[in-house]
mmCIF file of N, CA and C in Angstrom:
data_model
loop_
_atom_site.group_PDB
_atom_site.id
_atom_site.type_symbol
_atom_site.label_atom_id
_atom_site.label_comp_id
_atom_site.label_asym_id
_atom_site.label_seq_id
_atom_site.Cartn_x
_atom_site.Cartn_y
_atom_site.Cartn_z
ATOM 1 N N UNK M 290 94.525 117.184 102.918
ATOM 2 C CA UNK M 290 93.173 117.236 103.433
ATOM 3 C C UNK M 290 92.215 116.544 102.474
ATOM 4 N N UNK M 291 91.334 115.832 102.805
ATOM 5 C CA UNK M 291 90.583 114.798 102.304
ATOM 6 C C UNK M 291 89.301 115.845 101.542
ATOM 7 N N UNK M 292 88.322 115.739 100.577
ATOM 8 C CA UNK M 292 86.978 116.532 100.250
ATOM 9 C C UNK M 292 86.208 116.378 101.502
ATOM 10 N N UNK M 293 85.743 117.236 101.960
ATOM 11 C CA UNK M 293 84.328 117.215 102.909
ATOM 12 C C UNK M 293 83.387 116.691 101.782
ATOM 13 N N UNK M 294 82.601 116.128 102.626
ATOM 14 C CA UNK M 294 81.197 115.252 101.682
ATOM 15 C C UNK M 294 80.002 115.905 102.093
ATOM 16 N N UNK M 295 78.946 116.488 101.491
ATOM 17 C CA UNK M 295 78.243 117.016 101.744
ATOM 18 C C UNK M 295 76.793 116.024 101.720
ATOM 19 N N UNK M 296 75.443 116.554 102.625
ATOM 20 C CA UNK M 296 75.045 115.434 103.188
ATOM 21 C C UNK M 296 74.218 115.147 101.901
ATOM 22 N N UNK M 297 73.698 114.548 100.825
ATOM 23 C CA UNK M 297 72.343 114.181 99.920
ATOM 24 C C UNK M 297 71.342 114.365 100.484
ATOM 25 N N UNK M 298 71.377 113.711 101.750
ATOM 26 C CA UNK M 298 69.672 112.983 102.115
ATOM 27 C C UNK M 298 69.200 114.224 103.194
ATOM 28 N N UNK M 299 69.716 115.303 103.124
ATOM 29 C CA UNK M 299 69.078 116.599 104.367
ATOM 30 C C UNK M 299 67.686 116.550 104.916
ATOM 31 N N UNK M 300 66.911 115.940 103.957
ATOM 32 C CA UNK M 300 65.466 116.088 104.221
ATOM 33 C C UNK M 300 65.062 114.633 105.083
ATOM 34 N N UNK M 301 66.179 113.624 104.703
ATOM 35 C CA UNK M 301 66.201 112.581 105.694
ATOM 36 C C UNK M 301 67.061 112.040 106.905
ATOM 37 N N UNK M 302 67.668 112.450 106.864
ATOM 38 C CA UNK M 302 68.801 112.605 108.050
ATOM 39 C C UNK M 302 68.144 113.612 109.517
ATOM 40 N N UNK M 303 66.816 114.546 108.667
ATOM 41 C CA UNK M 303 66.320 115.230 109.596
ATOM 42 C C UNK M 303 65.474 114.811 110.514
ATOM 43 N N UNK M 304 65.255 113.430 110.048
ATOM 44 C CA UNK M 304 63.882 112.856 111.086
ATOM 45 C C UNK M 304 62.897 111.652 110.425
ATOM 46 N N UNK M 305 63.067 112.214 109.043
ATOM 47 C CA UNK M 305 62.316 111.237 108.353
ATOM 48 C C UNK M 305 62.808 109.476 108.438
ATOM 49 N N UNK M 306 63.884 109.516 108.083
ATOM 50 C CA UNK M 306 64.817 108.209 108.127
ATOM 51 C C UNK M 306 64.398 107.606 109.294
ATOM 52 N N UNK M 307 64.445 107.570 110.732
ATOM 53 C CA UNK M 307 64.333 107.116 111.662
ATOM 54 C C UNK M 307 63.143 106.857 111.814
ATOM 55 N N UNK M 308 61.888 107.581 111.143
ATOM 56 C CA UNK M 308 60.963 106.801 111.882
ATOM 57 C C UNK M 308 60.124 105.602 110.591
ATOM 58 N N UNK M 309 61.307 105.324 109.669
ATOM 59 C CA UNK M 309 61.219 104.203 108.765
ATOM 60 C C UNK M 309 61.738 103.087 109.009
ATOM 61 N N UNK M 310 61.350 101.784 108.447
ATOM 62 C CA UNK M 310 61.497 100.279 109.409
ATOM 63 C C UNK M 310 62.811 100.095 109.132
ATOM 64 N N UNK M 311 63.499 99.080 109.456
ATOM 65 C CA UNK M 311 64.968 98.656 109.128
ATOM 66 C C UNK M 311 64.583 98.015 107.432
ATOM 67 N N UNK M 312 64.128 97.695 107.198
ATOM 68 C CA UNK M 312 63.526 97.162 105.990
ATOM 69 C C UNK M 312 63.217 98.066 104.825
ATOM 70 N N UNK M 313 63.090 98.778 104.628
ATOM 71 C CA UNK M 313 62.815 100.371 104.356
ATOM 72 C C UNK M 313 63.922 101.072 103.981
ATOM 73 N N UNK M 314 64.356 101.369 105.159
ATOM 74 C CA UNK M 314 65.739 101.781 105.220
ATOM 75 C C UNK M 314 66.642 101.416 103.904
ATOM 76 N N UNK M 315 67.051 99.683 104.449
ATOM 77 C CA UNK M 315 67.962 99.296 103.956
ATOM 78 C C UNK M 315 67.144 98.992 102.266
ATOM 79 N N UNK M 316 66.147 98.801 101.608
ATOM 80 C CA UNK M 316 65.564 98.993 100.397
ATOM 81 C C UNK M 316 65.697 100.302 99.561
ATOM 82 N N UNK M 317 65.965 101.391 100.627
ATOM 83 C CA UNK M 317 66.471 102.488 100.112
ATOM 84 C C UNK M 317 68.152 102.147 100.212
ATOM 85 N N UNK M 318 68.792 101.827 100.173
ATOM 86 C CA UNK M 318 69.879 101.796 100.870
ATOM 87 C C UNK M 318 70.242 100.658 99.320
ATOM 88 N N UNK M 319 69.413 100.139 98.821
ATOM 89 C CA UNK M 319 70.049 99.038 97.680
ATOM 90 C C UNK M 319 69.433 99.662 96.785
ATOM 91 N N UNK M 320 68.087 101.055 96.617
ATOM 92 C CA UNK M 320 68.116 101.673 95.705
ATOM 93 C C UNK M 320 69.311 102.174 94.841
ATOM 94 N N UNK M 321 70.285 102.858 95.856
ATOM 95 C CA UNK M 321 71.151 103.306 95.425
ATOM 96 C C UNK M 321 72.448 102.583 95.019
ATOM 97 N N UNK M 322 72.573 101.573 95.912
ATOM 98 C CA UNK M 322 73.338 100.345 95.111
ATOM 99 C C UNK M 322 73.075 100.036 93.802
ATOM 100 N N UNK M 323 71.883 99.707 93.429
ATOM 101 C CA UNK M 323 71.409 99.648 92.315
ATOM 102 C C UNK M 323 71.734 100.335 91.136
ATOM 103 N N UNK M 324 71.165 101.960 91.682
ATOM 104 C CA UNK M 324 72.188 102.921 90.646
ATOM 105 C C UNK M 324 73.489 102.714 90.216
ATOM 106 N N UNK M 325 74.209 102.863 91.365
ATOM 107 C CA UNK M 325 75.843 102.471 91.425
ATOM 108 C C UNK M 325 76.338 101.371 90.366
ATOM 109 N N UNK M 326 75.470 100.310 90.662
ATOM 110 C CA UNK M 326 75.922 99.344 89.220
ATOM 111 C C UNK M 326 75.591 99.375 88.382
ATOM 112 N N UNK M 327 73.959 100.199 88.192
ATOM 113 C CA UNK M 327 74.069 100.549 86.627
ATOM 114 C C UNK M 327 74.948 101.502 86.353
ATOM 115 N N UNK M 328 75.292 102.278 86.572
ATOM 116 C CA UNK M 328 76.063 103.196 86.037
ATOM 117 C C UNK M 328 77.690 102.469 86.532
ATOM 118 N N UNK M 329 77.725 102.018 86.826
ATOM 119 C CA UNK M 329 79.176 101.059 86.523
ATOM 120 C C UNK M 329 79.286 100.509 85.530
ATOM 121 N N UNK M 330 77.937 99.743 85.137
ATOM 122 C CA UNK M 330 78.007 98.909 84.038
ATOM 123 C C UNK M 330 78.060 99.506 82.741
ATOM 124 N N UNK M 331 77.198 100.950 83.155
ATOM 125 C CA UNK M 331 77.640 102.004 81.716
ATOM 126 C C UNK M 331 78.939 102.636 81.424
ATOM 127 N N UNK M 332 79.574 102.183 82.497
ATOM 128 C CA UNK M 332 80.774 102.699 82.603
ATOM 129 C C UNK M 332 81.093 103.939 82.976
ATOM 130 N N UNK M 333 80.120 104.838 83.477
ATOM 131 C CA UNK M 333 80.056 106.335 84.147
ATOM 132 C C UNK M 333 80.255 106.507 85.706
ATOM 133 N N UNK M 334 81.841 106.387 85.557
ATOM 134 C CA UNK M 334 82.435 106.011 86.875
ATOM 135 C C UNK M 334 81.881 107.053 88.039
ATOM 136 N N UNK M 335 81.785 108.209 88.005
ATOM 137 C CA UNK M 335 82.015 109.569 88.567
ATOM 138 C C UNK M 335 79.938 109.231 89.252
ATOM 139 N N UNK M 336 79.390 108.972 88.258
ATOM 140 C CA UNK M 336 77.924 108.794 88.578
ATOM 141 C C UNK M 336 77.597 107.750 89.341
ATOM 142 N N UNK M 337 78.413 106.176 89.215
ATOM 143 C CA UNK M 337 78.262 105.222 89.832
ATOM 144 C C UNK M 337 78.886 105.639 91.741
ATOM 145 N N UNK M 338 80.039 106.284 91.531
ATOM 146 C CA UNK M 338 80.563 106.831 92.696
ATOM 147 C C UNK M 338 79.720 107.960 93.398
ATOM 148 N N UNK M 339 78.459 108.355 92.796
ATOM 149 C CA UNK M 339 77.943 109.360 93.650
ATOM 150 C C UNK M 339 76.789 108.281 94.019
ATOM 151 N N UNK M 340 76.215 107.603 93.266
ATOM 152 C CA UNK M 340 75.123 106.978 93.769
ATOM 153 C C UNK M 340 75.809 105.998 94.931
ATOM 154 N N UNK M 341 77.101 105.398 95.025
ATOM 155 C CA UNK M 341 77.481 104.696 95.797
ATOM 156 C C UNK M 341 77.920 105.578 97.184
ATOM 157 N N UNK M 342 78.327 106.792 96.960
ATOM 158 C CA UNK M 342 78.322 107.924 98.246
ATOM 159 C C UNK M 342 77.159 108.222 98.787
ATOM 160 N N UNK M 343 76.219 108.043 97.825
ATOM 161 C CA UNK M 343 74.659 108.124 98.536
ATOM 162 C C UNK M 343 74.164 106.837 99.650
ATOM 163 N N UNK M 344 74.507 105.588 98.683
ATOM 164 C CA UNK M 344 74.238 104.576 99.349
ATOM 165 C C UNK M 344 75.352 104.390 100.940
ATOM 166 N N UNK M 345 75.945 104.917 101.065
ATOM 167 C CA UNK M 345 76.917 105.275 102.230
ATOM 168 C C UNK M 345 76.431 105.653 103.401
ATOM 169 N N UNK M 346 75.485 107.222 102.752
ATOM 170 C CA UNK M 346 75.578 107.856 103.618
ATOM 171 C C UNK M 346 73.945 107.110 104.280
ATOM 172 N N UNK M 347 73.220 106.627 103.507
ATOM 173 C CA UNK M 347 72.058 106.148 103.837
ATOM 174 C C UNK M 347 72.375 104.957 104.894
ATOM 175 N N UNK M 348 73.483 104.394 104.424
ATOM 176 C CA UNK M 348 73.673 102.865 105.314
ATOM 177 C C UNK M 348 74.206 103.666 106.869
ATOM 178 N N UNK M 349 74.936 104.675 106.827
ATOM 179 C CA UNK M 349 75.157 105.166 108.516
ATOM 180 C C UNK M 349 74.279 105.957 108.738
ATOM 181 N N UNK M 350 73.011 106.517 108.260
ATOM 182 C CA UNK M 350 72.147 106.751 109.098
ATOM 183 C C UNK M 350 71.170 106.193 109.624
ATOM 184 N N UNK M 351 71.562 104.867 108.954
ATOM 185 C CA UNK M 351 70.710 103.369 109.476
ATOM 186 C C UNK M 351 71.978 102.985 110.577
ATOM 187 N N UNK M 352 73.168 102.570 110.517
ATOM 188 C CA UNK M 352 73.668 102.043 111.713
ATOM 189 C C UNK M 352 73.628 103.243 112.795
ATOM 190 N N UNK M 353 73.868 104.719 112.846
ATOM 191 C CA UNK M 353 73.963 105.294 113.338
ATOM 192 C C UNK M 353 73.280 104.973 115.061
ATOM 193 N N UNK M 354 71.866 104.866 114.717
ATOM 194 C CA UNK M 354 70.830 104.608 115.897
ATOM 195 C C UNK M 354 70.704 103.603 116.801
ATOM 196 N N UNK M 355 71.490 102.660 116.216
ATOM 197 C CA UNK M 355 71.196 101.306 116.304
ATOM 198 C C UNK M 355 72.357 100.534 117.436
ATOM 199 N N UNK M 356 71.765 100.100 118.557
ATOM 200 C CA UNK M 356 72.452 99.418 119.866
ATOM 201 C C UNK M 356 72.816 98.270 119.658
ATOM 202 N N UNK M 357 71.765 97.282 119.282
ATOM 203 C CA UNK M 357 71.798 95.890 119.232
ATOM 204 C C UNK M 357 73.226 95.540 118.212
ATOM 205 N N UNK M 358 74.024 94.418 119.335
ATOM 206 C CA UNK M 358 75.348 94.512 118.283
ATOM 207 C C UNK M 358 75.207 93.578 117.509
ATOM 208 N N UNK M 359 74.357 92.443 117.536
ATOM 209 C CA UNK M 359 74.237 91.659 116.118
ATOM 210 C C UNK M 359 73.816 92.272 114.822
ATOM 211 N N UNK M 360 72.895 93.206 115.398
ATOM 212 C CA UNK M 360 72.250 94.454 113.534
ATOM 213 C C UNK M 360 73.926 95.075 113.037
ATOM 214 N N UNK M 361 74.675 95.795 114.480
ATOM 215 C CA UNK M 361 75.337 96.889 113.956
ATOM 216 C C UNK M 361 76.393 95.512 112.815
ATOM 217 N N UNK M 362 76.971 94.745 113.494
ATOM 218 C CA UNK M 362 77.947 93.742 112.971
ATOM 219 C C UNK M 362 77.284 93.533 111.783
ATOM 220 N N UNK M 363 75.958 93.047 111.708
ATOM 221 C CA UNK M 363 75.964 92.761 109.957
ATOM 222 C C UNK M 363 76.186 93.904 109.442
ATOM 223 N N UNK M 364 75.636 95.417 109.586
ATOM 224 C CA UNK M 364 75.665 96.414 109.137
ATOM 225 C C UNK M 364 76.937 96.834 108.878
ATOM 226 N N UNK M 365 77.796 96.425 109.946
ATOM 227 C CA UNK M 365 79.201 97.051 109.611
ATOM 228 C C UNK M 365 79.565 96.147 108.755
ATOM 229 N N UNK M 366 79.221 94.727 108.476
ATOM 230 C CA UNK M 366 80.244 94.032 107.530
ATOM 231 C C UNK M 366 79.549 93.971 106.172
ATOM 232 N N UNK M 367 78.243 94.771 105.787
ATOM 233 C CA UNK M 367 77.553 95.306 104.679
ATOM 234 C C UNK M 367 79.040 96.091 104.256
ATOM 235 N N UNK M 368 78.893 97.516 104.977
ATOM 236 C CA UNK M 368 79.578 99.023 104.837
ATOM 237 C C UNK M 368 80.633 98.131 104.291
ATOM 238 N N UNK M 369 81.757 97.417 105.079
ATOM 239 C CA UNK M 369 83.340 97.002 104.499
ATOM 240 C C UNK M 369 82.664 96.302 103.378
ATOM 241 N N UNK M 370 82.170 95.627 103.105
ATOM 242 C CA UNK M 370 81.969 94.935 101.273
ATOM 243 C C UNK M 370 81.711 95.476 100.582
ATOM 244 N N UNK M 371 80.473 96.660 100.551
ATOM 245 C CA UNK M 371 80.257 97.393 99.228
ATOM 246 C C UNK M 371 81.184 98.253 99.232
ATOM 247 N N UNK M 372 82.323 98.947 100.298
ATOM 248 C CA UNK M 372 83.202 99.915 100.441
ATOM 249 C C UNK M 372 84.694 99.353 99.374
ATOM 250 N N UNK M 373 85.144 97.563 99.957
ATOM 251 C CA UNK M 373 85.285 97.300 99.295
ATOM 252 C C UNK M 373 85.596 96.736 97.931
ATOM 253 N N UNK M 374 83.994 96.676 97.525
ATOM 254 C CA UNK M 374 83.662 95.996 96.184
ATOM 255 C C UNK M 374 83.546 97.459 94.786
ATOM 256 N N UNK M 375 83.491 98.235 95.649
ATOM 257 C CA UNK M 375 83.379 99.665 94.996
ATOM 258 C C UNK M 375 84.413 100.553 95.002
ATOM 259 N N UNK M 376 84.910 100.306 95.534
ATOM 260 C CA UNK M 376 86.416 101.557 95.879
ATOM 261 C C UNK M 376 87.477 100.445 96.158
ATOM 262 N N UNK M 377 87.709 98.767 96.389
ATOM 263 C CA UNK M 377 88.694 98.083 96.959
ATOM 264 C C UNK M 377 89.220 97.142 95.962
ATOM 265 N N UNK M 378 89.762 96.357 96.327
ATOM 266 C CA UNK M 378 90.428 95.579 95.385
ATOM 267 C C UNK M 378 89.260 94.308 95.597
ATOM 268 N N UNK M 379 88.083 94.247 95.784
ATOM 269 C CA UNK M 379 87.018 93.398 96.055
ATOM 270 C C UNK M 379 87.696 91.624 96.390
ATOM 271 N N UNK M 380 88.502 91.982 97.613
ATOM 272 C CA UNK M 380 89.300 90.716 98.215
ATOM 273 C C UNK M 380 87.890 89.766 99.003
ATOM 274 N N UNK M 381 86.506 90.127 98.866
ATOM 275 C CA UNK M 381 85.254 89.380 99.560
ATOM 276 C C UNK M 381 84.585 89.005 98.171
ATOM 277 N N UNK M 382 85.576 88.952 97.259
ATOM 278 C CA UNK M 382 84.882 88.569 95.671
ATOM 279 C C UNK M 382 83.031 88.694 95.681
ATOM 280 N N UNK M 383 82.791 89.862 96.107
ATOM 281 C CA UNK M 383 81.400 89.904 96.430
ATOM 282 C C UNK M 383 80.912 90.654 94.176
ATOM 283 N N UNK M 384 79.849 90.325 94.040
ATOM 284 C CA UNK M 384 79.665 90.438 92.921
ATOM 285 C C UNK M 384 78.293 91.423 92.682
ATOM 286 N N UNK M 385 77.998 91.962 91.330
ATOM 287 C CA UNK M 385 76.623 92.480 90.784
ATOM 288 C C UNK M 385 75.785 91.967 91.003
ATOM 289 N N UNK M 386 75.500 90.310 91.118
ATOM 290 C CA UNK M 386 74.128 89.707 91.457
ATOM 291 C C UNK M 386 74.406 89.525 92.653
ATOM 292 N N UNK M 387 75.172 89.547 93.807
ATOM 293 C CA UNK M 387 75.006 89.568 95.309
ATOM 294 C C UNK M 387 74.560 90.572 95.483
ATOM 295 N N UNK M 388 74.813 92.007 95.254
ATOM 296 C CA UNK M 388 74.479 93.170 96.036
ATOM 297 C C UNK M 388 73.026 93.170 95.362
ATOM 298 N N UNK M 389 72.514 92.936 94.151
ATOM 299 C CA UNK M 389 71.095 92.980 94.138
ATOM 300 C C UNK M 389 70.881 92.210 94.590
ATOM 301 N N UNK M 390 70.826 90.715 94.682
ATOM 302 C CA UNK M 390 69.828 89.481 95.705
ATOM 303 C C UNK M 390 69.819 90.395 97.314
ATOM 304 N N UNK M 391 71.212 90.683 97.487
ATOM 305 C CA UNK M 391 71.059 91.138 98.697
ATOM 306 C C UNK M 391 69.701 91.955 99.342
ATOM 307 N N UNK M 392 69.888 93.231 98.501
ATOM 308 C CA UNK M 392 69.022 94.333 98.616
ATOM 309 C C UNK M 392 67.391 93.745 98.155
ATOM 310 N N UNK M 393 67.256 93.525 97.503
ATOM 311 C CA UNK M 393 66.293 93.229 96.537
ATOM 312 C C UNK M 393 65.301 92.336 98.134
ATOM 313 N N UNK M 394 65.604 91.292 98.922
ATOM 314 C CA UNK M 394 65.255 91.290 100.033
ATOM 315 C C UNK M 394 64.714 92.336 100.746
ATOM 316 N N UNK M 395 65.024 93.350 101.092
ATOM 317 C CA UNK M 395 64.627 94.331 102.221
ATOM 318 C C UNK M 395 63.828 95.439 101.437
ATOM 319 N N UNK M 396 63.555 95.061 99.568
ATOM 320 C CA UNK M 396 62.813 95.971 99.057
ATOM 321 C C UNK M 396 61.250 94.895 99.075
ATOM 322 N N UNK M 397 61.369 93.488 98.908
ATOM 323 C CA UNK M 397 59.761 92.621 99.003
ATOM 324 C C UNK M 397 60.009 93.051 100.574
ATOM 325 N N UNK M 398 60.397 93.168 101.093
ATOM 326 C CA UNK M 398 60.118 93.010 102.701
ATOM 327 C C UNK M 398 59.586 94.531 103.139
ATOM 328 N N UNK M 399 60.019 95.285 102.189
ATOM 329 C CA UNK M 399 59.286 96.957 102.360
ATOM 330 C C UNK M 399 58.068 97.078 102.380
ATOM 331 N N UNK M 400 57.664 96.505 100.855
ATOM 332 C CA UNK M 400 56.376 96.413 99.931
ATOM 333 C C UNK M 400 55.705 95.882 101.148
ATOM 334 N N UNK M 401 55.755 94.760 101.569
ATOM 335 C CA UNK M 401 54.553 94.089 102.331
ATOM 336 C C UNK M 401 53.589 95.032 103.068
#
């Protein structure tokens, strides 16, 4: 039997999340990416893996809602790269400065 994962974001999963932009969202969503590689880079595996379980659970309560299948497809092929570039044998040689350029987008696009 696998760990049950318990939810982080309770206070956002409740309502709050949804009525934030896709932009937003996903800026929160590379917050925690963010964490994840610093604390990779410190080498505090166990911490990088919770901030990256965070960033998880944030990215499906962003695809969760979502119809349009061109969003869900990028969204789903986000989830398989940071899944894995973080837990996989990173066969999408995706790197530390991709997942920030990535994110780092949808955080100026928040701000505005």
């Amino acid at each position: 039997m696998g760990k049950k994962m318990s939810v982080q974001h309770k206070e956002l999963s409740s309502g709050r999340w949804a009525k934030m932009s896709l932009a937003e969202q996903l800026a929160n969503v590379g917050s925690e990416v963010s964490r994840a590689l610093n604390w990779q880079k410190k080498g505090k595996k166990d911490l990088s893996q919770r901030a990256f379980n965070r960033a998880l659970e944030l990215l499906d309560m962003t695809i969760a809602p979502i119809k349009k299948y061109s969003r869900l497809k990028e969204l789903f092929r986000v989830r398989e790269a940071m899944v894995d570039f973080f837990c996989g044998t990173n066969q999408f040689s995706s790197s530390e400065l991709l997942w920030r350029k990535y994110f780092d987008h949808f955080a100026y696009l928040a701000r505005k």
